[in-house]
PDB file of C-alpha atoms in Angstrom:
ATOM      1  CA  UNK A   1       4.796  50.869 -21.931  1.00 92.00           C
ATOM      2  CA  UNK A   2       4.866  48.586 -18.469  1.00 94.00           C
ATOM      3  CA  UNK A   3       2.110  50.357 -16.939  1.00 96.00           C
ATOM      4  CA  UNK A   4       2.909  52.125 -13.829  1.00 96.00           C
ATOM      5  CA  UNK A   5      -0.415  50.212 -11.884  1.00 95.00           C
ATOM      6  CA  UNK A   6       0.335  47.144 -13.248  1.00 94.00           C
ATOM      7  CA  UNK A   7       1.219  44.278 -10.749  1.00 92.00           C
ATOM      8  CA  UNK A   8       4.107  43.587 -12.873  1.00 92.00           C
ATOM      9  CA  UNK A   9       6.496  45.688 -11.298  1.00 92.00           C
ATOM     10  CA  UNK A  10       6.236  43.494  -8.554  1.00 88.00           C
ATOM     11  CA  UNK A  11       7.895  40.455  -9.795  1.00 88.00           C
ATOM     12  CA  UNK A  12      10.903  42.898 -11.734  1.00 90.00           C
ATOM     13  CA  UNK A  13      13.740  42.302  -9.298  1.00 86.00           C
ATOM     14  CA  UNK A  14      16.256  45.335  -8.506  1.00 87.00           C
ATOM     15  CA  UNK A  15      19.355  45.150  -6.173  1.00 88.00           C
ATOM     16  CA  UNK A  16      16.880  45.027  -3.365  1.00 83.00           C
ATOM     17  CA  UNK A  17      14.168  42.739  -4.288  1.00 78.00           C
ATOM     18  CA  UNK A  18      11.550  43.260  -5.951  1.00 73.00           C
ATOM     19  CA  UNK A  19      10.951  46.442  -7.396  1.00 81.00           C
ATOM     20  CA  UNK A  20       6.836  47.786  -6.161  1.00 86.00           C
ATOM     21  CA  UNK A  21       7.866  51.105  -5.058  1.00 91.00           C
ATOM     22  CA  UNK A  22       9.827  52.694  -8.911  1.00 95.00           C
ATOM     23  CA  UNK A  23       6.302  53.209 -10.365  1.00 96.00           C
ATOM     24  CA  UNK A  24       5.691  56.261  -7.184  1.00 96.00           C
ATOM     25  CA  UNK A  25       9.376  57.473  -8.279  1.00 97.00           C
ATOM     26  CA  UNK A  26       8.632  57.633 -11.783  1.00 97.00           C
ATOM     27  CA  UNK A  27       5.427  59.138 -11.165  1.00 97.00           C
ATOM     28  CA  UNK A  28       7.364  61.179  -8.727  1.00 97.00           C
ATOM     29  CA  UNK A  29      10.091  62.521 -11.521  1.00 97.00           C
ATOM     30  CA  UNK A  30       7.290  62.655 -13.964  1.00 97.00           C
ATOM     31  CA  UNK A  31       6.525  66.639 -12.131  1.00 95.00           C
ATOM     32  CA  UNK A  32       9.566  67.178  -9.905  1.00 96.00           C
ATOM     33  CA  UNK A  33      12.663  65.826 -11.889  1.00 97.00           C
ATOM     34  CA  UNK A  34      15.846  66.956  -9.839  1.00 96.00           C
ATOM     35  CA  UNK A  35      15.355  65.902  -6.454  1.00 94.00           C
ATOM     36  CA  UNK A  36      16.146  63.462  -3.968  1.00 95.00           C
ATOM     37  CA  UNK A  37      13.606  60.354  -5.470  1.00 95.00           C
ATOM     38  CA  UNK A  38      15.223  61.018  -8.864  1.00 97.00           C
ATOM     39  CA  UNK A  39      18.793  60.268  -7.463  1.00 96.00           C
ATOM     40  CA  UNK A  40      16.668  56.987  -4.913  1.00 95.00           C
ATOM     41  CA  UNK A  41      15.517  55.783  -8.128  1.00 96.00           C
ATOM     42  CA  UNK A  42      18.761  56.672 -10.924  1.00 97.00           C
ATOM     43  CA  UNK A  43      21.665  55.317  -8.257  1.00 95.00           C
ATOM     44  CA  UNK A  44      19.696  53.043  -5.401  1.00 94.00           C
ATOM     45  CA  UNK A  45      17.579  50.959  -7.745  1.00 95.00           C
ATOM     46  CA  UNK A  46      18.034  50.908 -12.136  1.00 96.00           C
ATOM     47  CA  UNK A  47      21.892  51.475 -11.648  1.00 96.00           C
ATOM     48  CA  UNK A  48      23.140  50.604  -8.355  1.00 93.00           C
ATOM     49  CA  UNK A  49      26.835  49.786  -8.391  1.00 91.00           C
ATOM     50  CA  UNK A  50      27.318  49.844 -11.337  1.00 91.00           C
ATOM     51  CA  UNK A  51      25.023  47.084 -12.464  1.00 94.00           C
ATOM     52  CA  UNK A  52      21.844  47.235 -14.394  1.00 95.00           C
ATOM     53  CA  UNK A  53      18.724  45.482 -13.197  1.00 94.00           C
ATOM     54  CA  UNK A  54      15.065  43.763 -14.666  1.00 93.00           C
ATOM     55  CA  UNK A  55      13.549  46.567 -13.326  1.00 94.00           C
ATOM     56  CA  UNK A  56      15.895  49.296 -15.560  1.00 96.00           C
ATOM     57  CA  UNK A  57      14.329  47.649 -18.672  1.00 96.00           C
ATOM     58  CA  UNK A  58      10.731  48.926 -17.616  1.00 96.00           C
ATOM     59  CA  UNK A  59      11.995  51.957 -16.339  1.00 98.00           C
ATOM     60  CA  UNK A  60      13.996  53.705 -18.882  1.00 98.00           C
ATOM     61  CA  UNK A  61      11.044  53.560 -22.016  1.00 98.00           C
ATOM     62  CA  UNK A  62       9.416  56.490 -19.015  1.00 98.00           C
ATOM     63  CA  UNK A  63      12.583  58.270 -18.750  1.00 98.00           C
ATOM     64  CA  UNK A  64      12.579  58.409 -22.140  1.00 98.00           C
ATOM     65  CA  UNK A  65       9.245  59.541 -22.840  1.00 97.00           C
ATOM     66  CA  UNK A  66      10.352  62.643 -19.673  1.00 97.00           C
ATOM     67  CA  UNK A  67      13.554  63.262 -22.257  1.00 96.00           C
ATOM     68  CA  UNK A  68      11.159  63.787 -25.915  1.00 95.00           C
ATOM     69  CA  UNK A  69       8.480  65.848 -24.108  1.00 95.00           C
ATOM     70  CA  UNK A  70      10.234  68.830 -21.868  1.00 95.00           C
ATOM     71  CA  UNK A  71      11.843  71.945 -22.639  1.00 94.00           C
ATOM     72  CA  UNK A  72      14.834  71.423 -20.523  1.00 94.00           C
ATOM     73  CA  UNK A  73      18.157  71.372 -22.014  1.00 92.00           C
ATOM     74  CA  UNK A  74      18.938  70.333 -18.056  1.00 93.00           C
ATOM     75  CA  UNK A  75      17.115  67.398 -17.868  1.00 96.00           C
ATOM     76  CA  UNK A  76      16.943  66.158 -21.827  1.00 95.00           C
ATOM     77  CA  UNK A  77      21.609  66.443 -21.010  1.00 94.00           C
ATOM     78  CA  UNK A  78      20.731  64.318 -17.817  1.00 96.00           C
ATOM     79  CA  UNK A  79      18.254  61.361 -19.245  1.00 97.00           C
ATOM     80  CA  UNK A  80      21.339  60.926 -22.752  1.00 96.00           C
ATOM     81  CA  UNK A  81      24.087  60.593 -20.407  1.00 96.00           C
ATOM     82  CA  UNK A  82      21.599  58.308 -18.052  1.00 97.00           C
ATOM     83  CA  UNK A  83      20.582  56.047 -20.248  1.00 98.00           C
ATOM     84  CA  UNK A  84      23.748  55.901 -22.037  1.00 97.00           C
ATOM     85  CA  UNK A  85      24.951  54.321 -19.052  1.00 97.00           C
ATOM     86  CA  UNK A  86      22.040  52.205 -18.061  1.00 97.00           C
ATOM     87  CA  UNK A  87      23.157  51.127 -22.131  1.00 97.00           C
ATOM     88  CA  UNK A  88      26.587  51.058 -21.587  1.00 96.00           C
ATOM     89  CA  UNK A  89      25.528  48.240 -19.347  1.00 95.00           C
ATOM     90  CA  UNK A  90      23.900  46.093 -20.620  1.00 92.00           C
ATOM     91  CA  UNK A  91      25.752  43.175 -22.375  1.00 85.00           C
ATOM     92  CA  UNK A  92      22.913  42.428 -24.750  1.00 84.00           C
ATOM     93  CA  UNK A  93      22.263  43.163 -28.306  1.00 81.00           C
ATOM     94  CA  UNK A  94      19.159  44.704 -30.040  1.00 79.00           C
ATOM     95  CA  UNK A  95      18.111  41.424 -31.963  1.00 82.00           C
ATOM     96  CA  UNK A  96      18.301  39.087 -27.930  1.00 83.00           C
ATOM     97  CA  UNK A  97      14.392  38.485 -26.666  1.00 86.00           C
ATOM     98  CA  UNK A  98      15.826  37.644 -23.884  1.00 88.00           C
ATOM     99  CA  UNK A  99      17.992  39.796 -21.415  1.00 90.00           C
ATOM    100  CA  UNK A 100      20.724  38.550 -19.773  1.00 89.00           C
ATOM    101  CA  UNK A 101      19.962  40.422 -15.963  1.00 89.00           C
ATOM    102  CA  UNK A 102      16.283  37.937 -16.711  1.00 87.00           C
ATOM    103  CA  UNK A 103      18.177  35.120 -16.483  1.00 82.00           C
ATOM    104  CA  UNK A 104      20.820  36.374 -14.267  1.00 80.00           C
ATOM    105  CA  UNK A 105      18.260  36.821 -11.569  1.00 69.00           C
ATOM    106  CA  UNK A 106      16.736  33.656 -12.129  1.00 66.00           C
ATOM    107  CA  UNK A 107      12.292  35.460 -12.663  1.00 64.00           C
ATOM    108  CA  UNK A 108       9.791  32.469 -12.474  1.00 65.00           C
ATOM    109  CA  UNK A 109       6.998  34.881 -11.818  1.00 70.00           C
ATOM    110  CA  UNK A 110       6.947  36.353 -15.534  1.00 83.00           C
ATOM    111  CA  UNK A 111       6.375  34.800 -18.960  1.00 87.00           C
ATOM    112  CA  UNK A 112       8.289  35.150 -21.639  1.00 89.00           C
ATOM    113  CA  UNK A 113       5.871  36.948 -23.449  1.00 93.00           C
ATOM    114  CA  UNK A 114       5.468  40.074 -21.418  1.00 93.00           C
ATOM    115  CA  UNK A 115      10.003  39.590 -20.382  1.00 92.00           C
ATOM    116  CA  UNK A 116      10.356  40.102 -24.014  1.00 93.00           C
ATOM    117  CA  UNK A 117       7.648  43.236 -24.362  1.00 95.00           C
ATOM    118  CA  UNK A 118       9.940  44.746 -21.439  1.00 95.00           C
ATOM    119  CA  UNK A 119      12.938  44.380 -23.371  1.00 95.00           C
ATOM    120  CA  UNK A 120      11.506  44.945 -27.028  1.00 95.00           C
ATOM    121  CA  UNK A 121       9.901  48.773 -25.768  1.00 97.00           C
ATOM    122  CA  UNK A 122      13.531  49.968 -23.912  1.00 96.00           C
ATOM    123  CA  UNK A 123      15.146  49.322 -27.823  1.00 96.00           C
ATOM    124  CA  UNK A 124      12.275  51.582 -28.864  1.00 96.00           C
ATOM    125  CA  UNK A 125      13.038  53.698 -26.238  1.00 97.00           C
ATOM    126  CA  UNK A 126      16.989  54.173 -26.728  1.00 96.00           C
ATOM    127  CA  UNK A 127      16.441  54.127 -30.323  1.00 95.00           C
ATOM    128  CA  UNK A 128      14.075  57.155 -30.213  1.00 96.00           C
ATOM    129  CA  UNK A 129      16.528  58.613 -27.912  1.00 95.00           C
ATOM    130  CA  UNK A 130      19.197  58.337 -30.331  1.00 94.00           C
ATOM    131  CA  UNK A 131      17.030  61.220 -31.838  1.00 93.00           C
ATOM    132  CA  UNK A 132      18.309  63.313 -29.835  1.00 92.00           C
ATOM    133  CA  UNK A 133      21.710  63.241 -30.481  1.00 91.00           C
ATOM    134  CA  UNK A 134      22.206  66.162 -33.021  1.00 91.00           C
ATOM    135  CA  UNK A 135      20.845  68.494 -29.867  1.00 90.00           C
ATOM    136  CA  UNK A 136      22.806  67.046 -27.002  1.00 91.00           C
ATOM    137  CA  UNK A 137      26.296  67.924 -29.433  1.00 89.00           C
ATOM    138  CA  UNK A 138      24.494  71.174 -30.118  1.00 87.00           C
ATOM    139  CA  UNK A 139      23.964  71.886 -26.586  1.00 86.00           C
ATOM    140  CA  UNK A 140      27.498  70.513 -26.031  1.00 86.00           C
ATOM    141  CA  UNK A 141      29.681  72.621 -28.977  1.00 85.00           C
ATOM    142  CA  UNK A 142      27.619  75.439 -26.494  1.00 82.00           C
ATOM    143  CA  UNK A 143      30.085  75.684 -23.668  1.00 70.00           C
ATOM    144  CA  UNK A 144      28.785  75.601 -21.061  1.00 69.00           C
ATOM    145  CA  UNK A 145      28.458  71.585 -20.564  1.00 68.00           C
ATOM    146  CA  UNK A 146      32.159  70.983 -20.294  1.00 76.00           C
ATOM    147  CA  UNK A 147      32.585  68.710 -17.805  1.00 80.00           C
ATOM    148  CA  UNK A 148      29.718  66.211 -19.201  1.00 89.00           C
ATOM    149  CA  UNK A 149      31.469  65.814 -22.864  1.00 93.00           C
ATOM    150  CA  UNK A 150      32.897  62.508 -22.105  1.00 94.00           C
ATOM    151  CA  UNK A 151      29.994  61.075 -20.687  1.00 95.00           C
ATOM    152  CA  UNK A 152      28.513  62.396 -23.540  1.00 95.00           C
ATOM    153  CA  UNK A 153      30.712  60.417 -25.755  1.00 96.00           C
ATOM    154  CA  UNK A 154      30.243  57.754 -23.374  1.00 96.00           C
ATOM    155  CA  UNK A 155      26.539  57.451 -24.300  1.00 96.00           C
ATOM    156  CA  UNK A 156      26.758  58.537 -27.817  1.00 95.00           C
ATOM    157  CA  UNK A 157      29.804  55.705 -28.244  1.00 95.00           C
ATOM    158  CA  UNK A 158      27.087  53.241 -26.321  1.00 96.00           C
ATOM    159  CA  UNK A 159      24.147  54.339 -28.612  1.00 94.00           C
ATOM    160  CA  UNK A 160      26.068  53.204 -31.235  1.00 92.00           C
ATOM    161  CA  UNK A 161      26.465  49.887 -30.262  1.00 92.00           C
ATOM    162  CA  UNK A 162      30.825  50.784 -29.172  1.00 94.00           C
ATOM    163  CA  UNK A 163      29.918  49.673 -25.937  1.00 95.00           C
ATOM    164  CA  UNK A 164      33.361  48.770 -25.299  1.00 95.00           C
ATOM    165  CA  UNK A 165      34.297  52.609 -25.652  1.00 97.00           C
ATOM    166  CA  UNK A 166      31.795  53.854 -23.511  1.00 97.00           C
ATOM    167  CA  UNK A 167      32.562  51.861 -20.774  1.00 96.00           C
ATOM    168  CA  UNK A 168      36.105  53.283 -21.032  1.00 96.00           C
ATOM    169  CA  UNK A 169      34.886  56.928 -21.189  1.00 96.00           C
ATOM    170  CA  UNK A 170      33.233  55.666 -18.189  1.00 95.00           C
ATOM    171  CA  UNK A 171      36.464  53.896 -16.174  1.00 94.00           C
ATOM    172  CA  UNK A 172      38.273  56.975 -17.079  1.00 93.00           C
ATOM    173  CA  UNK A 173      35.789  60.026 -16.645  1.00 91.00           C
ATOM    174  CA  UNK A 174      37.742  62.385 -15.662  1.00 87.00           C
ATOM    175  CA  UNK A 175      40.170  62.167 -18.641  1.00 84.00           C
ATOM    176  CA  UNK A 176      43.751  62.367 -16.229  1.00 87.00           C
ATOM    177  CA  UNK A 177      44.789  58.303 -16.303  1.00 92.00           C
ATOM    178  CA  UNK A 178      44.371  55.991 -19.123  1.00 96.00           C
ATOM    179  CA  UNK A 179      45.898  51.576 -18.467  1.00 96.00           C
ATOM    180  CA  UNK A 180      46.528  49.822 -21.237  1.00 96.00           C
ATOM    181  CA  UNK A 181      47.715  46.329 -21.209  1.00 96.00           C
ATOM    182  CA  UNK A 182      50.345  44.789 -22.800  1.00 95.00           C
ATOM    183  CA  UNK A 183      48.972  41.758 -25.344  1.00 93.00           C
ATOM    184  CA  UNK A 184      52.526  39.313 -24.967  1.00 94.00           C
ATOM    185  CA  UNK A 185      53.398  39.570 -21.074  1.00 94.00           C
ATOM    186  CA  UNK A 186      50.235  41.360 -19.978  1.00 94.00           C
ATOM    187  CA  UNK A 187      52.284  44.084 -17.837  1.00 93.00           C
ATOM    188  CA  UNK A 188      50.442  47.602 -16.912  1.00 94.00           C
ATOM    189  CA  UNK A 189      50.819  50.416 -18.881  1.00 95.00           C
ATOM    190  CA  UNK A 190      49.753  53.406 -17.324  1.00 95.00           C
ATOM    191  CA  UNK A 191      48.840  56.175 -18.895  1.00 95.00           C
ATOM    192  CA  UNK A 192      49.465  59.857 -17.441  1.00 93.00           C
ATOM    193  CA  UNK A 193      49.579  63.689 -18.885  1.00 91.00           C
ATOM    194  CA  UNK A 194      52.705  65.913 -18.186  1.00 87.00           C
ATOM    195  CA  UNK A 195      50.838  68.997 -17.733  1.00 79.00           C
ATOM    196  CA  UNK A 196      54.097  70.819 -17.667  1.00 81.00           C
ATOM    197  CA  UNK A 197      54.644  69.037 -21.233  1.00 84.00           C
ATOM    198  CA  UNK A 198      51.239  69.075 -23.030  1.00 84.00           C
ATOM    199  CA  UNK A 199      51.759  65.624 -24.258  1.00 93.00           C
ATOM    200  CA  UNK A 200      50.954  62.107 -22.253  1.00 95.00           C
ATOM    201  CA  UNK A 201      53.688  59.521 -21.352  1.00 95.00           C
ATOM    202  CA  UNK A 202      53.878  55.399 -20.796  1.00 94.00           C
ATOM    203  CA  UNK A 203      54.162  54.451 -16.925  1.00 93.00           C
ATOM    204  CA  UNK A 204      55.720  50.845 -15.456  1.00 91.00           C
ATOM    205  CA  UNK A 205      54.039  51.706 -12.251  1.00 89.00           C
ATOM    206  CA  UNK A 206      50.993  54.201 -10.765  1.00 88.00           C
ATOM    207  CA  UNK A 207      53.131  57.427 -10.536  1.00 84.00           C
ATOM    208  CA  UNK A 208      50.217  57.897  -8.265  1.00 80.00           C
ATOM    209  CA  UNK A 209      52.312  55.934  -5.664  1.00 85.00           C
ATOM    210  CA  UNK A 210      55.967  55.559  -7.623  1.00 80.00           C
ATOM    211  CA  UNK A 211      56.879  59.347  -7.912  1.00 76.00           C
ATOM    212  CA  UNK A 212      59.933  57.752 -10.356  1.00 77.00           C
ATOM    213  CA  UNK A 213      58.290  55.697 -11.919  1.00 78.00           C
ATOM    214  CA  UNK A 214      60.145  54.907 -15.290  1.00 84.00           C
ATOM    215  CA  UNK A 215      58.600  57.082 -17.871  1.00 89.00           C
ATOM    216  CA  UNK A 216      57.750  55.660 -21.284  1.00 93.00           C
ATOM    217  CA  UNK A 217      57.085  57.600 -25.065  1.00 95.00           C
ATOM    218  CA  UNK A 218      54.668  57.353 -27.093  1.00 97.00           C
ATOM    219  CA  UNK A 219      54.132  57.684 -30.481  1.00 97.00           C
ATOM    220  CA  UNK A 220      51.864  59.699 -31.281  1.00 97.00           C
ATOM    221  CA  UNK A 221      49.325  58.644 -34.681  1.00 96.00           C
ATOM    222  CA  UNK A 222      46.755  60.512 -36.247  1.00 95.00           C
ATOM    223  CA  UNK A 223      43.121  58.826 -35.134  1.00 94.00           C
ATOM    224  CA  UNK A 224      41.942  60.087 -38.076  1.00 91.00           C
ATOM    225  CA  UNK A 225      44.020  57.700 -39.835  1.00 91.00           C
ATOM    226  CA  UNK A 226      44.342  53.991 -37.885  1.00 90.00           C
ATOM    227  CA  UNK A 227      41.303  51.665 -38.837  1.00 90.00           C
ATOM    228  CA  UNK A 228      39.926  51.250 -35.769  1.00 92.00           C
ATOM    229  CA  UNK A 229      35.872  52.247 -36.778  1.00 92.00           C
ATOM    230  CA  UNK A 230      34.834  52.796 -33.060  1.00 93.00           C
ATOM    231  CA  UNK A 231      38.089  55.025 -32.507  1.00 95.00           C
ATOM    232  CA  UNK A 232      37.556  56.775 -35.852  1.00 95.00           C
ATOM    233  CA  UNK A 233      34.169  57.627 -34.855  1.00 94.00           C
ATOM    234  CA  UNK A 234      34.622  58.514 -31.230  1.00 95.00           C
ATOM    235  CA  UNK A 235      37.537  61.053 -32.827  1.00 96.00           C
ATOM    236  CA  UNK A 236      34.331  62.788 -35.183  1.00 94.00           C
ATOM    237  CA  UNK A 237      32.044  62.712 -32.017  1.00 94.00           C
ATOM    238  CA  UNK A 238      35.154  64.073 -30.070  1.00 94.00           C
ATOM    239  CA  UNK A 239      35.895  67.164 -32.640  1.00 94.00           C
ATOM    240  CA  UNK A 240      31.640  68.026 -33.013  1.00 92.00           C
ATOM    241  CA  UNK A 241      31.095  68.408 -29.225  1.00 92.00           C
ATOM    242  CA  UNK A 242      34.736  70.199 -28.863  1.00 91.00           C
ATOM    243  CA  UNK A 243      36.118  68.223 -26.432  1.00 92.00           C
ATOM    244  CA  UNK A 244      40.230  69.524 -26.271  1.00 91.00           C
ATOM    245  CA  UNK A 245      41.173  67.507 -23.718  1.00 91.00           C
ATOM    246  CA  UNK A 246      39.789  64.341 -25.616  1.00 94.00           C
ATOM    247  CA  UNK A 247      41.409  64.745 -28.667  1.00 95.00           C
ATOM    248  CA  UNK A 248      44.767  66.267 -27.636  1.00 94.00           C
ATOM    249  CA  UNK A 249      45.212  62.416 -26.219  1.00 95.00           C
ATOM    250  CA  UNK A 250      43.484  60.199 -28.821  1.00 97.00           C
ATOM    251  CA  UNK A 251      47.107  60.684 -31.040  1.00 97.00           C
ATOM    252  CA  UNK A 252      48.853  59.473 -27.996  1.00 97.00           C
ATOM    253  CA  UNK A 253      45.494  56.660 -27.173  1.00 97.00           C
ATOM    254  CA  UNK A 254      45.315  55.752 -31.020  1.00 97.00           C
ATOM    255  CA  UNK A 255      49.660  55.761 -31.002  1.00 97.00           C
ATOM    256  CA  UNK A 256      52.406  52.534 -29.917  1.00 96.00           C
ATOM    257  CA  UNK A 257      55.263  52.803 -27.310  1.00 96.00           C
ATOM    258  CA  UNK A 258      57.522  49.687 -26.283  1.00 95.00           C
ATOM    259  CA  UNK A 259      56.136  48.231 -23.260  1.00 93.00           C
ATOM    260  CA  UNK A 260      58.023  48.060 -20.183  1.00 89.00           C
ATOM    261  CA  UNK A 261      58.680  44.491 -19.111  1.00 90.00           C
ATOM    262  CA  UNK A 262      59.264  42.452 -22.538  1.00 93.00           C
ATOM    263  CA  UNK A 263      59.821  45.700 -25.241  1.00 93.00           C
ATOM    264  CA  UNK A 264      57.338  44.521 -27.106  1.00 93.00           C
ATOM    265  CA  UNK A 265      55.130  47.388 -29.458  1.00 94.00           C
ATOM    266  CA  UNK A 266      52.562  47.700 -27.962  1.00 93.00           C
ATOM    267  CA  UNK A 267      49.268  49.554 -29.754  1.00 95.00           C
ATOM    268  CA  UNK A 268      48.338  51.597 -27.312  1.00 96.00           C
ATOM    269  CA  UNK A 269      44.371  51.725 -28.259  1.00 97.00           C
ATOM    270  CA  UNK A 270      43.659  48.330 -28.263  1.00 94.00           C
ATOM    271  CA  UNK A 271      46.024  47.751 -24.944  1.00 95.00           C
ATOM    272  CA  UNK A 272      42.485  49.784 -22.945  1.00 95.00           C
ATOM    273  CA  UNK A 273      40.520  47.044 -23.790  1.00 92.00           C
ATOM    274  CA  UNK A 274      42.131  43.920 -22.751  1.00 73.00           C
TER     275      UNK A 274
END
C-alpha cells in the first residue's frame, strides 16, 4: 500500500485538486470508523458525484485492510458496499496497467511505475475483499440488512465484473421503477410495479408525472432459463440473500413487451442497458 506518509498523496488528484489530506482521514477512520470524517472521505473525496479519482485507487487498500481486520459486521458490510460502488464506477479492466482516471486527470508528476503499483495494489485489495462475499451474503440472509440488499447485490455484481448490472441496480436502487429502451426507435418505456396487483407494467410516459399514461403488459420469463449469464448470476445472488422484492421483479425484467411507439417486441432486460 502507498505509505500514508508518502509525498505521492500530494500528487494524486481528487475532485478538489490534490489529495494530501486524505491520509489523515484514513488514519481517523482506522480508529473511529462511523464518523463525519468517513462521510467526508467517501462521498466528498473518493466518490464525488458518482465519480472516482486517482486518490480512490490509493485509498481502497486501506479500507479493505479495515474490513479484513474488523470484528464489526456493520463495518465490513459498509466497506463491501462502498468499494463495490467504487469498482462499478471504474471503467478499467483488471489487466490494464494505467487506469483511465490517471489519464483523464493528466497527472504529470507521477511516474508510470508508481501508477502501476497503485493500481496493482487496488486490484489485489478488491480481490481479497471478494473473499468476504460469503460472510456478507450470510449477513444479508439474517434479515437485519434488508435496506442494503440491493447495494450488496450491486457490489457483488461489480466484483464479478458485471459492472453494467451493478450500475443498473445502483441507478434503480429504490426498486420502484426501471427504464428500458426500445432498440428500434429509442423510445423509453417506464417499468413500474402495481402494488395492488403485485405485477410490473410498462408505461409510455413516466407515471409519476402522467397518471393516465398508457399501460403495457409484460410477458414474464423465468430468469434462470435465460441465456444471459449476468441475469442468471443476479438471480442466483438474489436467491442467496432472499431479496424478495428483486426476485418478484426479475421475471418481468427478464420478460418481453411490445414498444408503445413502433410495436417492436422488446426484451426488457437488454433495454435496461442502452
